[in-house]
Amino acid sequence: MSDLDPVKAESRIFPPPAAFAADATISGMDAYYALCAEAEQDYEGFWARLARENLHWYKPFSTTLDETQAPLYKWFEDGLLNVSYNCLDVNLQKGLGDKVALVFEADGGEVTKVSYTELHQKVCQFANGLKSLGVGKGDRVVIYMPMSVEGVVAMQACARIGATHSVVFGGFSAKSLQERIVDVGAVMVITADQQVRGGKHLPLKAIVDEALALGDCQKVRNVVVYQRTGGEVTMAGGRDRWMHDLVAGQSAVCEPEWVSAEHPLFILYTSGSTGKPKGVQHSSGGYLLWAMLTMKWTFDIKPNDVFWCTADIGWVTGHTYITYGPLAVGATEIVFEGIPTYPNAGRFWDMIQKHKATIFYTAPTAIRSLIKAADGDATIHPNKYDLSSLRLLGSVGEPINPEAWMWYYKNIGGEKCPVVDTFWQTETGGHMMTPLPGATPLVPGSCTLALPGIMAAIVDETGHDLPNGQGGILVVKRPWPSMIRTIWGDDERFKKSYFPEEFGGKVYLAGDGAIRNKDTGYFTITGRIDDVLNVSGHRMGTMEIESALVAHPMVAEAAVVGKPDETTGESICAFVVLKRSRPTGDEAKQIATELRNWVAKEIGPIAKPKEIRFGDNLPKTRSGKIMRRLLRVLAKGEEITQDISTLENPAILEQLKQAL
Ligand code: WTA
């Protein structure tokens, strides 16, 4: 465990601007500490108060936290509510019907605005359409859609009728999609004819057809297709329906299905260190509560804000900070289709200017790539745009390096917007550690402190607390309302993965390493401690990529490691042993290309290794274990200084040093 404190060297501190703090939901550190103290003194009372104050309950809950089957914790279980009702109807009752809910900008720049009244109507009609196809409470629906108003409508409509959605990112392959459809037992897939990214039309419906043809999907009765481009698709009679046909003539009234707070709102697959992706199951009540609270606390959301989270609905960030959080607090939000670099790398700045965004939330990878682009082309430099509407910036998904943080702060925020570096995970449902913009003094590269009620700590391998200044393993010591409930269909795997016995079975293991600053107690995330990679903020398991590689008929063995990358944070580097002799030169390049495309087909283009190296063998211990730590050093192009006395075949290192 490293004893090096990366934040110690960082002396820049940015206290909240006085005007921001004066008006903030949580104003000043005393207000933050008061909330923390309330949670410490009466943990359940704290959460119960917030759940009563923030959510609409059809039937109030009588118990707050049920720990009898820990770690299968239950929150507000006998309370009944509906998530879509809380996101839509509640706002209509507050008189926000005419307020713009969604400002959607398509890849080509066309803008569609949808008011709360209109969104409510669309959701109800689609919900009625789903019901007409026999979808109901407890059914699972897979959503494989582009960024669109319809994508948000589809998720909300599922929530309205108590169906559990599982969104699959549009960049996953037919095989990945099929695995998720099968694992979740979906009765329906909602998709689009195509998606549009950077002017290119890419198939979605055709991939769904391919996925369903792979087998074991007989539970899928219907495929509903949103017509995005009008591109050619094959519609299977009886099974496939156009979304517009399905909603035509449907009533705009749909009584919500009142469900228990513990009812699974969604299942979202994410990568773990071993085996196949895990279906992270989230609740309705606790999840929505945290989505709302973090909108208020972290984003200090106000009635006049124009909130923009650039994530895709295929990831958890898009769930919590596009589909649910912003709507639950009655905000106006921007939703965009496409990529940050099309029609040029000024797209984000242009959209902030055009739509007068006040809060902007994006990923470090995007920031780093736009820094590069702005350096190369002065015409799309952010200083060419009017970004004065902004009052708050956020970062998510991966560590933000201090240089990128400073650029973001200066060039996008004009040195007047706080930057909230939000640490969280698919499993946590919402932010865990983050500055509060009207309270926390900011330090570039640190996600600062845990939110009130989140009992984060750093421990050693035996679960004992470590003092500040000493790097260790990040854990959360008490359950919190928006936490993962289980891994879909696999309670045992859930317990083993997140509440391992080595730590007493009672603390949540995040899977990240972290360190707290000696003086401030600020957290800095030092990276995953398992075999999970973070490439451009996308989580990927090394084992998943290795399994994909060895599934290729030519491959005998493969080991995948992460390599630090200036833009994407990490990149994928694969060491491969073929069944035939080691290829060299052009032939090696050719095979590498074939293998990269193979991985794209097996998992999705996001999992393509950036680099592939071939060897006659892999570095192994005498007991046959692959020494990944050596491969990480080789990938970086560094000299091996570690002890290699347990290595069976040291000569192999020389061979694997060379990149193609
Ligand atoms: C990493 C994304 C440093 C971390 C919301 C975590 C971060 C994983 C940060 C979860 C941050 C996320 N600073 N690292 N602010 N935010 N991570 O499930 O390794 O896609 O475990 O959720 O991303 O990725 P996931």
PDB file of N, CA, C and O in Angstrom, residues 257 260 294 431-432:
ATOM      1  N   GLU A 257     -48.336   2.649 -10.910  1.00  0.00           N
ATOM      2  CA  GLU A 257     -48.344   1.428 -10.104  1.00  0.00           C
ATOM      3  C   GLU A 257     -47.604   1.752  -8.802  1.00  0.00           C
ATOM      4  O   GLU A 257     -46.420   2.101  -8.828  1.00  0.00           O
ATOM      5  N   SER A 260     -43.537  -1.005  -3.549  1.00  0.00           N
ATOM      6  CA  SER A 260     -42.741  -0.893  -2.329  1.00  0.00           C
ATOM      7  C   SER A 260     -41.475  -0.101  -2.641  1.00  0.00           C
ATOM      8  O   SER A 260     -40.952  -0.166  -3.754  1.00  0.00           O
ATOM      9  N   THR A 294     -28.745  14.501  -3.837  1.00  0.00           N
ATOM     10  CA  THR A 294     -27.464  14.894  -4.422  1.00  0.00           C
ATOM     11  C   THR A 294     -27.663  15.994  -5.475  1.00  0.00           C
ATOM     12  O   THR A 294     -26.777  16.818  -5.664  1.00  0.00           O
ATOM     13  N   HIS A 431     -23.766  10.119  -5.825  1.00  0.00           N
ATOM     14  CA  HIS A 431     -22.489  10.616  -5.285  1.00  0.00           C
ATOM     15  C   HIS A 431     -22.220  10.074  -3.887  1.00  0.00           C
ATOM     16  O   HIS A 431     -23.137   9.960  -3.073  1.00  0.00           O
ATOM     17  N   MET A 432     -20.970   9.826  -3.601  1.00  0.00           N
ATOM     18  CA  MET A 432     -20.553   9.397  -2.263  1.00  0.00           C
ATOM     19  C   MET A 432     -19.635  10.436  -1.640  1.00  0.00           C
ATOM     20  O   MET A 432     -19.861  10.923  -0.553  1.00  0.00           O
TER      21      MET A 432
END
